[in-house]
């Protein structure tokens, strides 16, 4: 009897990010154990992974993932799990090691999309295009051989020679003009305009960028040779994009509609596209974006020379974006150095004057005790508050310029924050507000600079306290959690006045403040510097009259 027999599916774990070129791991039938101990089937050497972290079992034809009481947990699609049946394309995280679970052999089928974004003008389409069916070249080589006379032994026609000369002049002009571009969008816009001018058959184009290898692509420039048809969406092949990014390839397809190899590629067949060009934007050894062109011109489809020219333009754009970033960083570093020197000199002078004023203030306090004039007492109280604000400002200025050494220790984050509770509450509850602690009970010890953490949280809590001072039910919440990337998240949120949308992007700029004369504009830059020295990031979300939420995202740091 064969009716009860069924084929056991092979499954694979694909390490992320895929740019690392790590080979996929086949999960053979049986129990696969995962952990830091070498006795495991899958050995992951990292401190964030427990010795015996998890296991994958094949049960009734289903692969079941089980966490074995690991310290930092096992996550599937960003949710912590104990037991779960895995599905094709699930993302799994053990400690800080990420994998894609797939039922397809990645060595044979490399078309899974790991770069997704939503955009009204651009959409990814699933298809079965094989890049080997297209003309593909390494992007770096394609850009360098744009005018190589030895690449084609055939005698070049006069028309082609004129075209090549014209395109070379365009590249020189672009290189010169890009020096004056103010930002990445301006660079991309200039490059795209030039491509459309040089490739008359190009009908639609999109340039996508991403901040890091883990971030999604974002459409930054969308261009049509004519007016965009209402509701038109540019289809982009997942297969092509993934391979272009992973292998840093420049690709072109010719007459795709009439090619039987593309019959299953809906993104080409349905939208009636004859030819596409797709090239990466490369910064150093990292792909920062993709340029995608398409045309339906049957008699004037893209050529390999068009591909090489487009790759050369993409190379110029990448260089310009890199140069712009380096210039901004250089200017910012010079500005910060000058500001630091100025702040230090001013703060020391203020501090010296305050030292003298301190004696005078104490003497005035003694004299005022014997004076019953209420108006004079109020005026003197106001003067004392102003002197206190000046003293706090000078202290903050000196604190900002002083580089505090990072002292890393393995500490219990929740217990540490609990020990600060009374300290924070004294400042909060004295104004009639409430402090709420929302801690992840599963959070274990973390490598942290404890004194720096205390200074950072104090700044955030004081800001939150100021934000809710006009509220009758002001609430400040401090929270902790660990995300799927095994990053520690510490949040400070409030239900206060909030920050205007046109000002929220400036809150980490030096001397920018939303508090008027009550703020110094130093607190949040100090918090940002602390987090970045730990390799982390700080983000903020805010709505006017609803409140603000600041989140510190800090990766696991290996102890020395």
XYZ file of C-alpha atoms in Angstrom:
560
model
C 0.000 0.000 0.000
C 1.444 3.378 -0.963
C -1.493 5.619 -0.125
C -0.104 6.388 3.332
C 3.333 7.284 2.042
C 4.224 10.940 1.688
C 7.374 12.805 0.690
C 9.164 14.434 3.615
C 9.981 18.015 2.603
C 13.523 19.238 3.003
C 13.864 22.608 4.659
C 16.680 25.127 4.847
C 17.885 27.933 7.086
C 19.326 30.839 5.108
C 21.593 33.146 7.185
C 20.806 36.860 7.113
C 21.912 39.277 5.872
C 22.297 37.403 2.578
C 25.071 39.769 1.445
C 27.424 37.777 3.696
C 27.295 34.959 1.084
C 26.958 32.381 3.873
C 25.736 29.044 2.580
C 22.296 27.784 3.479
C 21.871 25.017 6.069
C 19.775 22.010 5.116
C 17.560 20.617 7.882
C 17.616 16.846 7.602
C 14.707 14.832 9.071
C 15.023 14.348 12.822
C 15.770 16.770 15.638
C 18.064 19.711 14.901
C 19.460 21.334 18.041
C 20.716 24.923 18.020
C 22.972 26.583 20.576
C 26.385 27.804 21.666
C 27.524 24.365 22.772
C 29.545 22.494 20.153
C 27.439 19.411 20.837
C 24.503 21.017 18.955
C 23.636 20.172 15.369
C 23.763 23.893 14.537
C 26.584 25.529 16.475
C 26.248 29.338 16.876
C 29.267 30.872 18.568
C 27.945 34.048 20.165
C 27.357 35.243 23.710
C 23.726 36.162 23.023
C 22.945 32.557 22.107
C 22.359 30.125 24.989
C 24.375 26.903 25.198
C 21.246 24.918 24.377
C 19.020 27.529 22.770
C 16.352 25.832 20.626
C 15.487 22.809 18.517
C 13.689 22.107 15.251
C 11.765 18.829 15.011
C 9.977 17.238 12.063
C 6.556 16.195 13.392
C 3.897 14.794 11.048
C 5.513 16.468 8.058
C 5.726 19.848 9.831
C 8.902 21.530 11.049
C 8.294 22.650 14.642
C 10.587 25.172 16.342
C 10.854 24.984 20.151
C 12.708 27.320 22.492
C 14.681 25.506 25.236
C 14.325 28.141 27.958
C 16.996 30.272 26.308
C 18.233 33.379 28.036
C 17.395 35.847 25.272
C 14.537 33.949 23.666
C 13.728 32.681 20.196
C 11.789 34.913 17.817
C 9.759 34.138 14.710
C 8.714 37.140 12.630
C 9.647 39.446 15.539
C 7.473 37.591 18.083
C 8.941 35.592 20.957
C 7.859 31.964 20.832
C 7.960 28.749 22.844
C 6.666 26.317 20.201
C 5.559 27.064 16.668
C 5.077 25.281 13.346
C 7.307 26.989 10.814
C 6.044 28.286 7.488
C 7.944 29.007 4.308
C 9.769 32.360 4.465
C 9.487 32.753 8.275
C 12.275 34.845 9.804
C 13.880 33.278 12.883
C 16.216 34.925 15.394
C 18.377 33.020 17.908
C 20.103 35.587 20.124
C 21.427 37.954 17.481
C 21.647 35.401 14.656
C 18.926 35.734 12.002
C 17.781 33.153 9.462
C 15.070 32.705 6.851
C 13.255 29.342 7.017
C 12.519 28.129 3.509
C 11.152 24.968 1.893
C 12.962 25.773 -1.357
C 16.612 25.031 -1.984
C 18.242 28.500 -2.010
C 21.106 27.167 -4.117
C 18.640 26.366 -6.903
C 15.978 28.998 -6.329
C 17.315 32.355 -5.319
C 14.261 34.468 -6.012
C 12.906 34.996 -2.499
C 12.376 38.644 -1.731
C 13.937 40.003 1.417
C 13.714 43.626 0.330
C 10.184 44.943 0.531
C 8.551 48.344 0.730
C 5.194 49.902 0.039
C 4.949 52.770 -2.397
C 2.051 54.141 -4.426
C 4.181 54.433 -7.555
C 6.304 51.265 -7.339
C 5.467 47.663 -6.439
C 7.451 44.450 -6.242
C 6.107 41.551 -8.294
C 6.757 37.877 -7.584
C 8.031 36.027 -10.650
C 10.271 33.206 -11.808
C 12.825 35.124 -13.837
C 16.257 33.496 -13.795
C 19.019 36.018 -14.063
C 21.014 33.614 -16.220
C 18.367 34.209 -18.894
C 19.356 37.871 -19.049
C 22.448 39.768 -20.069
C 24.256 40.290 -16.791
C 27.603 41.835 -15.943
C 29.357 42.815 -12.757
C 28.294 46.428 -12.189
C 31.836 47.623 -11.558
C 33.083 46.046 -14.776
C 30.127 47.341 -16.795
C 30.757 50.910 -15.628
C 34.465 50.714 -16.480
C 34.038 49.176 -19.947
C 31.453 51.665 -21.199
C 33.895 52.975 -23.821
C 36.342 50.079 -23.985
C 37.341 49.770 -27.679
C 38.345 46.110 -27.227
C 35.048 44.868 -25.802
C 33.547 44.357 -29.267
C 35.733 43.310 -32.189
C 33.113 44.364 -34.718
C 33.802 47.611 -36.518
C 31.826 50.397 -34.897
C 29.500 52.386 -37.151
C 29.754 56.151 -37.514
C 26.347 56.494 -35.839
C 27.454 54.438 -32.840
C 30.698 56.404 -32.604
C 28.752 59.687 -32.459
C 26.428 58.201 -29.832
C 29.372 57.016 -27.693
C 31.066 60.426 -27.946
C 27.838 62.167 -26.981
C 27.328 59.932 -23.970
C 30.901 60.449 -22.846
C 30.361 64.219 -22.894
C 27.162 63.734 -20.872
C 29.096 61.747 -18.255
C 31.711 64.513 -17.977
C 28.974 67.115 -17.570
C 27.224 65.000 -14.949
C 30.443 64.487 -12.988
C 31.015 68.241 -12.981
C 27.413 69.143 -12.064
C 27.189 66.583 -9.247
C 29.833 68.503 -7.320
C 27.213 71.153 -6.609
C 24.412 68.776 -5.588
C 23.179 69.500 -2.076
C 21.767 66.108 -1.133
C 21.204 62.532 -2.316
C 17.821 63.285 -3.912
C 19.335 66.052 -6.014
C 22.119 63.678 -7.103
C 19.628 60.991 -8.085
C 17.395 63.461 -9.916
C 20.289 64.828 -11.991
C 21.522 61.330 -12.863
C 18.058 60.087 -13.831
C 17.403 63.131 -16.026
C 20.673 62.505 -17.845
C 19.847 58.825 -18.446
C 16.454 59.702 -19.931
C 18.151 62.241 -22.172
C 20.698 59.684 -23.386
C 18.299 56.709 -23.688
C 15.319 57.984 -25.723
C 13.610 54.591 -25.482
C 13.428 54.739 -21.655
C 9.783 55.226 -20.628
C 9.800 54.789 -16.839
C 12.477 54.814 -14.200
C 12.803 54.554 -10.440
C 15.782 54.976 -8.127
C 15.563 53.308 -4.730
C 17.857 53.841 -1.740
C 18.250 52.200 1.659
C 20.095 53.341 4.775
C 21.702 49.979 5.601
C 21.802 46.391 4.358
C 18.946 45.507 6.724
C 16.729 48.422 5.769
C 14.053 48.228 3.064
C 14.418 49.972 -0.263
C 12.657 53.311 -0.519
C 11.661 54.888 -3.826
C 13.359 58.298 -3.919
C 13.051 59.304 -7.592
C 10.303 58.185 -9.986
C 10.443 59.480 -13.567
C 8.349 59.081 -16.743
C 9.377 60.162 -20.231
C 5.836 61.497 -20.661
C 3.147 62.440 -18.168
C 2.487 59.670 -15.696
C -0.809 57.864 -16.449
C -3.230 58.178 -13.566
C -2.896 55.243 -11.178
C 0.133 53.801 -12.988
C 2.420 51.680 -10.804
C 5.886 50.615 -11.955
C 6.305 46.846 -11.525
C 9.731 45.801 -10.268
C 10.867 42.179 -10.363
C 11.795 40.709 -6.985
C 14.101 38.260 -8.680
C 16.032 40.925 -10.538
C 16.297 43.280 -7.551
C 17.489 40.550 -5.185
C 20.155 39.275 -7.546
C 21.334 42.771 -8.478
C 21.781 43.600 -4.795
C 23.266 40.292 -3.706
C 25.747 39.815 -6.563
C 26.238 43.497 -7.481
C 25.181 42.834 -11.056
C 24.030 45.156 -13.818
C 21.384 43.390 -15.915
C 19.435 44.026 -19.092
C 16.659 41.979 -20.709
C 15.798 42.289 -24.389
C 12.462 41.503 -25.971
C 11.214 39.838 -22.798
C 7.620 39.689 -24.076
C 8.583 37.412 -26.986
C 11.015 35.277 -25.009
C 9.484 31.969 -23.910
C 11.821 31.892 -20.932
C 9.844 34.745 -19.364
C 6.367 33.319 -19.809
C 5.939 32.836 -16.060
C 7.185 36.301 -15.141
C 3.960 38.139 -14.410
C 5.659 41.450 -13.715
C 6.874 41.476 -17.334
C 4.153 39.557 -19.167
C 1.141 41.289 -17.619
C 2.508 44.797 -17.896
C 3.751 44.280 -21.450
C 7.351 45.314 -20.836
C 9.834 44.495 -23.559
C 13.049 45.486 -21.912
C 14.395 46.423 -18.490
C 17.696 47.685 -17.129
C 18.557 47.287 -13.466
C 21.852 48.402 -11.927
C 23.041 48.747 -8.319
C 24.335 51.891 -6.629
C 27.465 50.777 -4.769
C 29.238 52.629 -1.969
C 32.492 50.899 -1.078
C 31.505 47.241 -0.739
C 27.866 47.994 0.127
C 24.868 48.308 -2.189
C 23.002 51.458 -1.143
C 20.345 51.423 -3.839
C 19.056 50.293 -7.209
C 18.236 52.084 -10.475
C 15.512 50.433 -12.563
C 14.409 51.388 -16.105
C 11.840 49.871 -18.426
C 10.502 50.376 -21.930
C 7.863 48.875 -24.203
C 9.544 50.060 -27.391
C 9.607 46.861 -29.482
C 11.927 48.237 -32.153
C 14.168 50.170 -29.786
C 14.746 47.958 -26.748
C 17.689 48.427 -24.419
C 21.131 47.246 -25.518
C 24.208 46.118 -23.660
C 25.783 49.500 -24.354
C 22.743 51.150 -22.729
C 23.347 48.916 -19.728
C 27.000 49.899 -19.470
C 26.203 53.601 -19.812
C 23.527 53.339 -17.098
C 26.006 51.499 -14.837
C 28.537 54.293 -15.420
C 25.948 56.928 -14.460
C 24.979 54.915 -11.356
C 28.652 54.782 -10.412
C 28.938 58.586 -10.686
C 25.813 59.016 -8.542
C 27.178 56.650 -5.880
C 30.474 58.546 -5.743
C 28.628 61.879 -5.438
C 26.398 60.581 -2.637
C 29.480 59.291 -0.792
C 31.342 62.574 -1.248
C 28.338 64.547 -0.045
C 28.124 62.387 3.070
C 31.845 62.757 3.793
C 31.672 66.529 3.344
C 28.720 66.785 5.723
C 30.565 64.700 8.301
C 33.720 66.809 7.942
C 31.790 70.060 8.329
C 29.890 68.648 11.295
C 33.115 67.488 12.978
C 34.741 70.896 12.486
C 31.612 72.612 13.761
C 31.443 70.383 16.821
C 35.138 70.956 17.584
C 34.668 74.736 17.374
C 31.484 74.592 19.416
C 33.171 72.416 22.036
C 36.050 74.878 22.455
C 33.659 77.843 22.633
C 31.368 76.114 25.125
C 34.282 75.183 27.360
C 35.630 78.757 27.495
C 32.205 80.286 28.103
C 31.247 77.715 30.737
C 34.499 78.195 32.679
C 34.061 81.979 32.697
C 30.443 81.652 33.860
C 31.503 79.195 36.535
C 34.158 81.603 37.837
C 31.628 84.434 38.026
C 29.107 82.179 39.756
C 31.705 81.244 42.370
C 32.005 84.933 43.239
C 28.231 85.386 43.114
C 27.768 82.447 45.482
C 29.301 84.339 48.366
C 27.197 87.395 47.615
C 24.086 85.209 47.389
C 24.699 83.674 50.809
C 25.236 87.113 52.297
C 21.987 88.359 50.748
C 20.112 85.334 52.107
C 21.217 86.237 55.616
C 20.130 89.879 55.151
C 16.786 88.945 53.598
C 15.828 86.799 56.586
C 15.340 89.936 58.623
C 13.264 91.783 56.025
C 9.485 91.328 56.041
C 8.862 92.981 52.661
C 6.881 90.358 50.658
C 7.525 91.961 47.254
C 11.241 92.134 47.950
C 11.267 88.494 49.033
C 9.554 87.411 45.764
C 12.003 89.471 43.720
C 14.957 87.925 45.511
C 13.525 84.438 44.993
C 13.293 85.163 41.261
C 16.928 86.313 41.201
C 18.018 83.111 42.981
C 16.145 80.951 40.442
C 17.826 82.781 37.592
C 21.240 82.241 39.169
C 20.396 78.562 39.614
C 19.468 78.259 35.924
C 22.739 79.916 34.909
C 24.634 77.513 37.159
C 22.818 74.510 35.639
C 23.512 75.796 32.131
C 27.252 76.122 32.764
C 27.326 72.673 34.377
C 25.546 71.157 31.353
C 27.879 72.939 28.960
C 30.942 71.589 30.736
C 29.370 68.152 30.965
C 28.723 68.143 27.210
C 32.324 68.966 26.314
C 33.707 66.435 28.779
C 34.095 62.969 27.228
C 32.995 60.502 29.882
C 34.887 57.205 29.692
C 32.670 54.250 28.842
C 32.795 51.687 31.622
C 31.046 48.490 30.601
C 29.707 46.038 33.150
C 27.244 43.158 33.000
C 24.286 44.542 34.942
C 20.653 43.683 35.572
C 18.913 46.465 33.641
C 15.537 46.132 35.390
C 17.080 46.080 38.870
C 19.279 49.062 38.013
C 16.318 51.098 36.792
C 14.332 50.117 39.887
C 17.136 51.498 42.023
C 16.692 54.848 40.235
C 12.934 54.886 40.829
C 12.979 56.965 44.015
C 15.452 59.370 42.430
C 13.209 59.871 39.388
C 9.971 59.898 41.362
C 11.119 62.733 43.568
C 11.319 65.014 40.547
C 8.116 63.672 38.935
C 5.651 63.241 41.777
C 6.564 66.583 43.325
C 4.735 68.131 40.365
C 1.701 65.872 40.749
C 2.631 63.451 37.982
C 2.793 59.650 37.977
C 5.695 57.331 37.138
C 4.935 53.936 35.548
C 7.524 51.169 35.121
C 6.806 48.671 32.341
C 9.691 46.168 32.391
C 10.149 42.967 30.393
C 10.334 40.274 33.075
C 12.354 38.053 30.719
C 15.105 40.641 30.322
C 18.406 39.302 31.607
C 21.708 40.982 32.387
C 23.144 43.309 29.766
C 26.539 44.823 29.077
C 26.044 48.511 29.879
C 27.722 51.747 30.976
C 25.632 52.226 34.114
C 26.614 55.810 34.969
C 26.059 56.921 31.380
C 22.665 55.197 31.355
C 21.655 57.045 34.513
C 22.643 60.429 33.024
C 20.787 59.664 29.776
C 17.594 58.544 31.539
C 17.663 61.528 33.869
C 17.724 63.858 30.864
C 14.785 62.051 29.253
C 12.758 61.877 32.478
C 13.306 65.580 33.220
C 12.182 66.445 29.683
C 9.107 64.238 30.076
C 8.346 65.845 33.429
C 8.474 69.302 31.853
C 6.225 68.091 29.020
C 3.429 66.924 31.367
C 3.549 69.769 33.877
C 0.388 71.336 32.431
C -1.474 67.983 32.509
C -3.887 67.046 35.293
C -3.077 63.360 34.846
C 0.514 63.539 33.684
C 2.058 60.068 33.276
C 5.654 59.138 32.476
C 6.451 55.543 31.527
C 9.864 53.887 31.523
C 9.907 50.555 29.669
C 12.399 47.820 28.781
C 12.334 45.043 26.190
C 14.506 43.015 23.817
C 13.594 42.973 20.121
C 14.001 40.262 17.498
C 17.501 41.506 16.642
C 18.524 40.973 20.280
C 18.792 44.719 20.828
C 17.920 46.236 24.192
C 15.138 48.837 24.001
C 14.668 51.350 26.810
C 11.763 53.727 26.322
C 10.711 56.917 28.077
C 7.254 58.137 27.069
C 4.813 60.740 28.334
C 1.310 62.017 27.639
C 2.388 65.638 27.623
C 2.376 68.549 25.202
C 4.195 66.746 22.378
C 6.439 68.199 19.678
C 5.341 69.853 16.428
C 6.003 67.737 13.315
C 8.152 70.442 11.712
C 10.417 70.558 14.788
C 10.765 66.901 15.722
C 13.701 66.306 13.343
C 15.694 69.038 15.109
C 15.449 67.846 18.712
C 18.905 66.216 18.662
C 20.617 69.304 17.248
C 22.935 71.128 19.589
C 21.260 74.107 21.344
C 17.851 73.364 19.810
C 15.135 73.350 22.474
C 11.352 73.289 22.590
C 11.331 74.755 26.120
C 12.122 78.352 25.226
C 14.328 80.066 27.819
C 13.919 77.094 30.201
C 15.904 74.705 27.990
C 19.602 74.555 27.116
C 19.471 72.362 24.017
C 22.217 70.134 25.429
C 20.318 67.274 27.093
C 19.191 65.286 24.049
C 22.498 65.669 22.144
C 24.205 64.245 25.252
C 21.784 61.292 25.297
C 22.333 60.697 21.577
C 26.112 60.729 22.008
C 25.895 58.210 24.856
C 23.729 55.799 22.828
C 25.869 56.098 19.693
C 29.043 55.364 21.670
C 27.423 52.031 22.531
C 26.677 51.405 18.838
C 22.972 52.131 19.265
C 20.383 54.640 18.094
C 17.798 56.914 19.679
C 14.469 57.609 17.989
C 11.482 59.768 18.852
C 7.784 59.720 18.019
C 5.535 62.569 19.059
C 2.137 64.142 18.499
C 1.060 67.552 19.725
C -1.159 67.358 22.842
C -0.790 63.558 22.942
C 2.776 63.089 24.120
C 6.231 61.868 23.092
C 8.108 58.550 23.140
C 11.899 58.290 23.111
C 13.464 54.888 22.513
C 17.070 53.850 23.111
C 18.003 50.852 20.938
C 21.294 49.313 22.089
C 22.884 46.186 20.584
C 24.562 43.447 22.598
C 28.212 44.312 23.285
C 30.775 41.559 23.676
C 32.640 41.703 26.961
C 36.412 41.931 26.666
